[in-house]
């Protein structure tokens, strides 16, 4: 059996969590990540017949029965994940139609999965229905996106258009746009269902006054989505109160769409 701490999925997860902390997106225990693993790949590192413990999840996700995830633990500080992955991360397998999870590795101090596990798993199910290669759900509290939700309309089309207008690259990176949820109680199935519903159409969902979710085929894609939206929000906050002498117009956004063959969210450009 190979050492799981050397598995590419593990080293990438640790590297991403460290980067998220270093970007100022994940103070204390804020943020969480889940990565859908390939079961045969897991079998190279773990005896998948050895279940350390089983716990209820509080939701169901029948389509993901038997699937394994590498996931951050609740209350775990992102600044520490790189130093103690075996306590701060876990490999879990969904069972009983998703109503329970089996711990295969990690959470060695008795810990458990993120309090946003429902959002993660329901979001994986939603993204997989849109893209069978989707693997990652990532949540962070990036300051500029968060700040923007206090001063900008939360209308999804308006919010997305403002971000697209802030850097030329934004529409290239997220032509599918950004979903926005009003403030809701976090750590619940309700916010999980609402997030998952928006993730069917877009790979980014902003939680007003809280943070953002990004989805991707790998950790780099999910990280890059959040990174780019956060840059757009940063530019917005730098210029929102200043007179505008220039703008990226809808005609220019259409030029980008055509040149790069993008599928821009229907009806979101004038
Ligand atoms: P967890 O520590 O349970 O992952 O919660 C952090 C968070 O960001 C909640 O939204
Ligand atoms: Zn959060």
mmCIF file of C-alpha atoms and ligand atoms in Angstrom:
data_model
loop_
_atom_site.group_PDB
_atom_site.id
_atom_site.type_symbol
_atom_site.label_atom_id
_atom_site.label_comp_id
_atom_site.label_asym_id
_atom_site.label_seq_id
_atom_site.Cartn_x
_atom_site.Cartn_y
_atom_site.Cartn_z
ATOM 1 C CA UNK A 1 0.000 0.000 0.000
ATOM 2 C CA UNK A 2 1.387 3.427 -0.937
ATOM 3 C CA UNK A 3 1.663 6.295 1.597
ATOM 4 C CA UNK A 4 -1.498 8.391 1.234
ATOM 5 C CA UNK A 5 0.378 11.550 2.202
ATOM 6 C CA UNK A 6 2.278 11.214 -1.098
ATOM 7 C CA UNK A 7 -0.893 10.775 -3.218
ATOM 8 C CA UNK A 8 -1.268 13.546 -5.828
ATOM 9 C CA UNK A 9 -4.843 14.202 -4.626
ATOM 10 C CA UNK A 10 -3.499 14.729 -1.085
ATOM 11 C CA UNK A 11 -0.549 16.953 -1.971
ATOM 12 C CA UNK A 12 -2.762 19.081 -4.267
ATOM 13 C CA UNK A 13 -5.400 19.425 -1.532
ATOM 14 C CA UNK A 14 -2.816 20.508 1.038
ATOM 15 C CA UNK A 15 -1.198 22.929 -1.403
ATOM 16 C CA UNK A 16 -4.590 24.470 -2.283
ATOM 17 C CA UNK A 17 -5.644 24.864 1.374
ATOM 18 C CA UNK A 18 -2.312 26.553 2.136
ATOM 19 C CA UNK A 19 -2.711 28.900 -0.838
ATOM 20 C CA UNK A 20 -6.253 29.776 0.210
ATOM 21 C CA UNK A 21 -5.013 30.656 3.689
ATOM 22 C CA UNK A 22 -2.095 32.643 2.259
ATOM 23 C CA UNK A 23 -4.504 34.604 0.032
ATOM 24 C CA UNK A 24 -6.418 35.761 3.127
ATOM 25 C CA UNK A 25 -9.543 33.865 2.111
ATOM 26 C CA UNK A 26 -9.684 31.448 5.027
ATOM 27 C CA UNK A 27 -9.061 32.945 8.421
ATOM 28 C CA UNK A 28 -9.298 30.573 11.387
ATOM 29 C CA UNK A 29 -11.465 27.596 10.301
ATOM 30 C CA UNK A 30 -13.321 29.443 7.590
ATOM 31 C CA UNK A 31 -13.721 27.720 4.260
ATOM 32 C CA UNK A 32 -13.884 24.058 3.328
ATOM 33 C CA UNK A 33 -12.938 21.878 0.369
ATOM 34 C CA UNK A 34 -14.130 18.519 -0.932
ATOM 35 C CA UNK A 35 -12.577 16.490 -3.706
ATOM 36 C CA UNK A 36 -14.355 13.558 -5.350
ATOM 37 C CA UNK A 37 -11.868 10.682 -5.544
ATOM 38 C CA UNK A 38 -11.589 7.858 -7.994
ATOM 39 C CA UNK A 39 -12.215 4.640 -5.988
ATOM 40 C CA UNK A 40 -9.491 2.629 -7.750
ATOM 41 C CA UNK A 41 -7.039 5.416 -6.978
ATOM 42 C CA UNK A 42 -8.085 5.336 -3.297
ATOM 43 C CA UNK A 43 -7.467 1.572 -3.274
ATOM 44 C CA UNK A 44 -3.779 2.179 -3.997
ATOM 45 C CA UNK A 45 -3.440 4.045 -0.705
ATOM 46 C CA UNK A 46 -6.101 2.648 1.630
ATOM 47 C CA UNK A 47 -7.712 -0.671 2.523
ATOM 48 C CA UNK A 48 -11.206 0.406 1.463
ATOM 49 C CA UNK A 49 -12.722 -2.491 3.426
ATOM 50 C CA UNK A 50 -11.466 -0.990 6.703
ATOM 51 C CA UNK A 51 -14.016 1.515 8.045
ATOM 52 C CA UNK A 52 -12.771 3.522 11.058
ATOM 53 C CA UNK A 53 -16.220 4.824 11.998
ATOM 54 C CA UNK A 54 -19.602 5.619 10.464
ATOM 55 C CA UNK A 55 -21.654 8.755 11.096
ATOM 56 C CA UNK A 56 -25.012 10.138 9.888
ATOM 57 C CA UNK A 57 -24.936 13.007 7.392
ATOM 58 C CA UNK A 58 -28.451 14.408 7.846
ATOM 59 C CA UNK A 59 -29.256 14.374 4.108
ATOM 60 C CA UNK A 60 -29.489 11.939 1.212
ATOM 61 C CA UNK A 61 -27.627 11.858 -2.094
ATOM 62 C CA UNK A 62 -28.510 8.512 -3.680
ATOM 63 C CA UNK A 63 -26.550 9.214 -6.872
ATOM 64 C CA UNK A 64 -23.337 9.465 -4.861
ATOM 65 C CA UNK A 65 -23.743 6.231 -2.880
ATOM 66 C CA UNK A 66 -20.342 4.525 -2.567
ATOM 67 C CA UNK A 67 -18.359 7.550 -3.756
ATOM 68 C CA UNK A 68 -15.278 8.680 -1.801
ATOM 69 C CA UNK A 69 -14.293 12.241 -0.978
ATOM 70 C CA UNK A 70 -11.237 13.891 0.517
ATOM 71 C CA UNK A 71 -12.737 16.632 2.681
ATOM 72 C CA UNK A 72 -11.673 19.260 5.223
ATOM 73 C CA UNK A 73 -12.788 18.835 8.817
ATOM 74 C CA UNK A 74 -15.112 21.107 10.745
ATOM 75 C CA UNK A 75 -13.359 23.672 12.920
ATOM 76 C CA UNK A 76 -9.960 22.963 11.357
ATOM 77 C CA UNK A 77 -7.713 25.949 10.756
ATOM 78 C CA UNK A 78 -6.631 26.276 7.125
ATOM 79 C CA UNK A 79 -3.280 27.632 8.294
ATOM 80 C CA UNK A 80 -2.532 24.263 9.904
ATOM 81 C CA UNK A 81 -3.728 21.766 7.275
ATOM 82 C CA UNK A 82 -0.273 21.613 5.663
ATOM 83 C CA UNK A 83 1.285 20.602 9.003
ATOM 84 C CA UNK A 84 -1.251 18.010 10.218
ATOM 85 C CA UNK A 85 -3.312 16.659 7.333
ATOM 86 C CA UNK A 86 -4.221 13.450 9.173
ATOM 87 C CA UNK A 87 -6.217 15.364 11.799
ATOM 88 C CA UNK A 88 -7.555 18.162 9.599
ATOM 89 C CA UNK A 89 -8.565 16.119 6.543
ATOM 90 C CA UNK A 90 -10.523 12.907 6.076
ATOM 91 C CA UNK A 91 -11.355 10.401 3.361
ATOM 92 C CA UNK A 92 -15.026 9.453 3.627
ATOM 93 C CA UNK A 93 -17.310 7.184 1.597
ATOM 94 C CA UNK A 94 -21.048 7.826 1.334
ATOM 95 C CA UNK A 95 -23.297 4.947 2.266
ATOM 96 C CA UNK A 96 -27.028 4.332 2.888
ATOM 97 C CA UNK A 97 -27.970 6.580 -0.048
ATOM 98 C CA UNK A 98 -25.791 9.363 1.346
ATOM 99 C CA UNK A 99 -27.579 9.331 4.722
ATOM 100 C CA UNK A 100 -24.335 8.140 6.362
ATOM 101 C CA UNK A 101 -20.611 8.388 5.719
ATOM 102 C CA UNK A 102 -17.808 5.947 6.496
ATOM 103 C CA UNK A 103 -14.466 7.348 7.587
ATOM 104 C CA UNK A 104 -11.636 5.532 5.800
ATOM 105 C CA UNK A 105 -8.747 7.790 6.804
ATOM 106 C CA UNK A 106 -7.997 10.977 8.765
ATOM 107 C CA UNK A 107 -9.780 13.067 11.411
ATOM 108 C CA UNK A 108 -7.403 11.258 13.759
ATOM 109 C CA UNK A 109 -8.338 13.482 16.724
ATOM 110 C CA UNK A 110 -11.971 12.300 16.577
ATOM 111 C CA UNK A 111 -13.025 15.191 14.330
ATOM 112 C CA UNK A 112 -15.511 15.057 11.505
ATOM 113 C CA UNK A 113 -16.385 16.565 8.143
ATOM 114 C CA UNK A 114 -17.054 20.259 7.549
ATOM 115 C CA UNK A 115 -20.351 21.664 8.819
ATOM 116 C CA UNK A 116 -21.046 22.502 5.160
ATOM 117 C CA UNK A 117 -20.913 18.830 4.121
ATOM 118 C CA UNK A 118 -24.535 18.956 2.894
ATOM 119 C CA UNK A 119 -23.733 21.885 0.606
ATOM 120 C CA UNK A 120 -20.647 20.103 -0.680
ATOM 121 C CA UNK A 121 -22.309 16.792 -1.465
ATOM 122 C CA UNK A 122 -25.524 18.276 -2.903
ATOM 123 C CA UNK A 123 -23.332 20.601 -4.984
ATOM 124 C CA UNK A 124 -21.221 17.695 -6.265
ATOM 125 C CA UNK A 125 -24.439 15.976 -7.345
ATOM 126 C CA UNK A 126 -25.614 19.153 -9.130
ATOM 127 C CA UNK A 127 -22.305 19.766 -10.872
ATOM 128 C CA UNK A 128 -21.946 16.122 -11.942
ATOM 129 C CA UNK A 129 -25.326 16.343 -13.640
ATOM 130 C CA UNK A 130 -24.025 19.362 -15.601
ATOM 131 C CA UNK A 131 -20.489 18.013 -16.144
ATOM 132 C CA UNK A 132 -19.538 14.365 -15.469
ATOM 133 C CA UNK A 133 -15.876 15.419 -15.045
ATOM 134 C CA UNK A 134 -16.593 17.791 -12.151
ATOM 135 C CA UNK A 135 -14.589 16.833 -9.021
ATOM 136 C CA UNK A 136 -14.131 19.791 -6.682
ATOM 137 C CA UNK A 137 -16.317 21.993 -4.493
ATOM 138 C CA UNK A 138 -14.435 24.732 -2.669
ATOM 139 C CA UNK A 139 -15.726 27.323 -0.201
ATOM 140 C CA UNK A 140 -13.874 30.418 0.986
ATOM 141 C CA UNK A 141 -14.452 33.837 2.562
ATOM 142 C CA UNK A 142 -12.543 36.141 0.170
ATOM 143 C CA UNK A 143 -12.801 39.712 1.478
ATOM 144 C CA UNK A 144 -13.577 41.647 -1.706
ATOM 145 C CA UNK A 145 -16.412 39.419 -2.928
ATOM 146 C CA UNK A 146 -17.795 39.434 0.578
ATOM 147 C CA UNK A 147 -17.549 43.232 0.821
ATOM 148 C CA UNK A 148 -19.214 43.623 -2.573
ATOM 149 C CA UNK A 149 -22.354 41.881 -1.281
ATOM 150 C CA UNK A 150 -22.879 44.816 1.142
ATOM 151 C CA UNK A 151 -22.817 47.526 -1.509
ATOM 152 C CA UNK A 152 -23.938 45.930 -4.789
ATOM 153 C CA UNK A 153 -27.283 44.598 -5.966
ATOM 154 C CA UNK A 154 -27.555 40.849 -5.304
ATOM 155 C CA UNK A 155 -29.372 40.309 -8.603
ATOM 156 C CA UNK A 156 -27.320 37.491 -10.205
ATOM 157 C CA UNK A 157 -27.268 39.015 -13.662
ATOM 158 C CA UNK A 158 -26.292 42.463 -12.351
ATOM 159 C CA UNK A 159 -23.665 41.036 -9.990
ATOM 160 C CA UNK A 160 -22.134 38.941 -12.777
ATOM 161 C CA UNK A 161 -22.152 41.788 -15.292
ATOM 162 C CA UNK A 162 -20.310 44.061 -12.868
ATOM 163 C CA UNK A 163 -17.609 41.418 -12.386
ATOM 164 C CA UNK A 164 -17.358 40.822 -16.156
ATOM 165 C CA UNK A 165 -16.871 44.579 -16.616
ATOM 166 C CA UNK A 166 -14.026 44.776 -14.079
ATOM 167 C CA UNK A 167 -11.335 42.756 -15.890
ATOM 168 C CA UNK A 168 -11.290 41.534 -19.481
ATOM 169 C CA UNK A 169 -10.463 38.052 -18.233
ATOM 170 C CA UNK A 170 -13.564 37.613 -16.041
ATOM 171 C CA UNK A 171 -15.969 36.683 -18.839
ATOM 172 C CA UNK A 172 -13.387 34.248 -20.251
ATOM 173 C CA UNK A 173 -13.002 32.475 -16.916
ATOM 174 C CA UNK A 174 -16.657 32.399 -15.887
ATOM 175 C CA UNK A 175 -18.861 32.936 -18.963
ATOM 176 C CA UNK A 176 -21.487 30.864 -17.130
ATOM 177 C CA UNK A 177 -21.776 33.704 -14.611
ATOM 178 C CA UNK A 178 -22.134 33.830 -10.844
ATOM 179 C CA UNK A 179 -25.102 32.662 -8.812
ATOM 180 C CA UNK A 180 -25.923 34.743 -5.739
ATOM 181 C CA UNK A 181 -27.771 33.686 -2.612
ATOM 182 C CA UNK A 182 -29.133 36.213 -0.135
ATOM 183 C CA UNK A 183 -27.931 35.813 3.446
ATOM 184 C CA UNK A 184 -29.058 32.416 4.705
ATOM 185 C CA UNK A 185 -28.187 30.362 7.748
ATOM 186 C CA UNK A 186 -25.047 28.388 6.906
ATOM 187 C CA UNK A 187 -24.365 24.754 7.805
ATOM 188 C CA UNK A 188 -27.903 23.675 6.844
ATOM 189 C CA UNK A 189 -29.471 21.444 4.203
ATOM 190 C CA UNK A 190 -31.529 24.453 3.017
ATOM 191 C CA UNK A 191 -28.477 26.503 2.026
ATOM 192 C CA UNK A 192 -27.033 23.320 0.537
ATOM 193 C CA UNK A 193 -30.058 22.802 -1.698
ATOM 194 C CA UNK A 194 -30.171 26.481 -2.721
ATOM 195 C CA UNK A 195 -26.441 26.456 -3.564
ATOM 196 C CA UNK A 196 -26.689 23.217 -5.511
ATOM 197 C CA UNK A 197 -29.645 24.583 -7.526
ATOM 198 C CA UNK A 198 -27.533 27.565 -8.642
ATOM 199 C CA UNK A 199 -24.472 25.422 -9.351
ATOM 200 C CA UNK A 200 -26.387 23.561 -12.042
ATOM 201 C CA UNK A 201 -26.061 26.653 -14.242
ATOM 202 C CA UNK A 202 -22.864 28.323 -12.958
ATOM 203 C CA UNK A 203 -19.644 27.169 -11.284
ATOM 204 C CA UNK A 204 -19.541 30.068 -8.844
ATOM 205 C CA UNK A 205 -22.092 30.913 -6.165
ATOM 206 C CA UNK A 206 -21.722 33.882 -3.830
ATOM 207 C CA UNK A 207 -23.238 33.668 -0.370
ATOM 208 C CA UNK A 208 -24.118 37.260 0.549
ATOM 209 C CA UNK A 209 -22.279 38.557 3.626
ATOM 210 C CA UNK A 210 -20.532 35.190 3.964
ATOM 211 C CA UNK A 211 -18.349 33.942 1.103
ATOM 212 C CA UNK A 212 -18.274 32.022 -2.145
ATOM 213 C CA UNK A 213 -18.444 28.496 -3.574
ATOM 214 C CA UNK A 214 -16.453 27.452 -6.618
ATOM 215 C CA UNK A 215 -16.718 24.182 -8.525
ATOM 216 C CA UNK A 216 -14.270 22.623 -10.932
ATOM 217 C CA UNK A 217 -12.836 19.584 -12.627
ATOM 218 C CA UNK A 218 -9.776 19.949 -10.427
ATOM 219 C CA UNK A 219 -8.562 22.079 -7.548
ATOM 220 C CA UNK A 220 -6.801 24.508 -9.879
ATOM 221 C CA UNK A 221 -9.992 25.246 -11.793
ATOM 222 C CA UNK A 222 -12.095 25.833 -8.662
ATOM 223 C CA UNK A 223 -9.326 27.936 -7.088
ATOM 224 C CA UNK A 224 -8.829 29.922 -10.310
ATOM 225 C CA UNK A 225 -12.535 30.721 -10.569
ATOM 226 C CA UNK A 226 -12.636 32.165 -7.059
ATOM 227 C CA UNK A 227 -9.321 33.950 -7.635
ATOM 228 C CA UNK A 228 -10.618 35.648 -10.798
ATOM 229 C CA UNK A 229 -14.008 36.645 -9.339
ATOM 230 C CA UNK A 230 -12.231 37.971 -6.252
ATOM 231 C CA UNK A 231 -9.946 40.080 -8.478
ATOM 232 C CA UNK A 232 -13.035 41.490 -10.236
ATOM 233 C CA UNK A 233 -14.567 42.362 -6.870
ATOM 234 C CA UNK A 234 -11.329 44.000 -5.756
ATOM 235 C CA UNK A 235 -11.266 46.244 -8.837
ATOM 236 C CA UNK A 236 -14.940 47.080 -8.301
ATOM 237 C CA UNK A 237 -14.296 48.196 -4.725
ATOM 238 C CA UNK A 238 -11.309 50.276 -5.841
ATOM 239 C CA UNK A 239 -13.309 52.198 -8.467
ATOM 240 C CA UNK A 240 -16.953 52.066 -7.344
ATOM 241 C CA UNK A 241 -16.773 55.515 -5.702
ATOM 242 C CA UNK A 242 -14.658 57.179 -8.440
ATOM 243 C CA UNK A 243 -15.765 58.892 -11.664
ATOM 244 C CA UNK A 244 -15.611 56.408 -14.588
ATOM 245 C CA UNK A 245 -13.626 57.541 -17.621
ATOM 246 C CA UNK A 246 -13.611 54.121 -19.332
ATOM 247 C CA UNK A 247 -15.650 50.922 -19.390
ATOM 248 C CA UNK A 248 -15.747 47.476 -20.969
ATOM 249 C CA UNK A 249 -18.906 47.615 -23.079
ATOM 250 C CA UNK A 250 -21.307 44.801 -23.934
ATOM 251 C CA UNK A 251 -20.132 45.048 -27.559
ATOM 252 C CA UNK A 252 -16.575 44.364 -26.364
ATOM 253 C CA UNK A 253 -17.752 41.479 -24.174
ATOM 254 C CA UNK A 254 -19.494 40.053 -27.268
ATOM 255 C CA UNK A 255 -16.210 40.388 -29.177
ATOM 256 C CA UNK A 256 -14.480 38.311 -26.488
ATOM 257 C CA UNK A 257 -17.315 35.766 -26.602
ATOM 258 C CA UNK A 258 -16.974 35.382 -30.358
ATOM 259 C CA UNK A 259 -13.172 35.378 -30.511
ATOM 260 C CA UNK A 260 -12.776 32.739 -27.790
ATOM 261 C CA UNK A 261 -15.858 30.690 -28.709
ATOM 262 C CA UNK A 262 -17.380 31.107 -25.240
ATOM 263 C CA UNK A 263 -20.846 30.004 -24.178
ATOM 264 C CA UNK A 264 -21.933 33.106 -22.287
ATOM 265 C CA UNK A 265 -24.938 32.784 -19.991
ATOM 266 C CA UNK A 266 -28.031 33.301 -22.149
ATOM 267 C CA UNK A 267 -29.530 36.770 -21.828
ATOM 268 C CA UNK A 268 -26.837 38.152 -19.534
ATOM 269 C CA UNK A 269 -25.291 40.413 -22.167
ATOM 270 C CA UNK A 270 -27.328 43.294 -23.630
HETATM 271 P P1 LIG B 1 -16.292 24.392 8.973
HETATM 272 O O1 LIG B 1 -15.125 24.667 9.900
HETATM 273 O O2 LIG B 1 -17.335 23.534 9.609
HETATM 274 O O3 LIG B 1 -15.795 23.852 7.641
HETATM 275 O O4 LIG B 1 -17.014 25.782 8.679
HETATM 276 C C1 LIG B 1 -16.345 26.853 8.099
HETATM 277 C C2 LIG B 1 -17.229 27.699 7.256
HETATM 278 O O5 LIG B 1 -16.732 28.439 6.438
HETATM 279 C C3 LIG B 1 -18.697 27.631 7.436
HETATM 280 O O6 LIG B 1 -19.357 28.245 6.390
HETATM 281 ZN ZN1 LIG B 2 -18.155 29.753 5.354
#
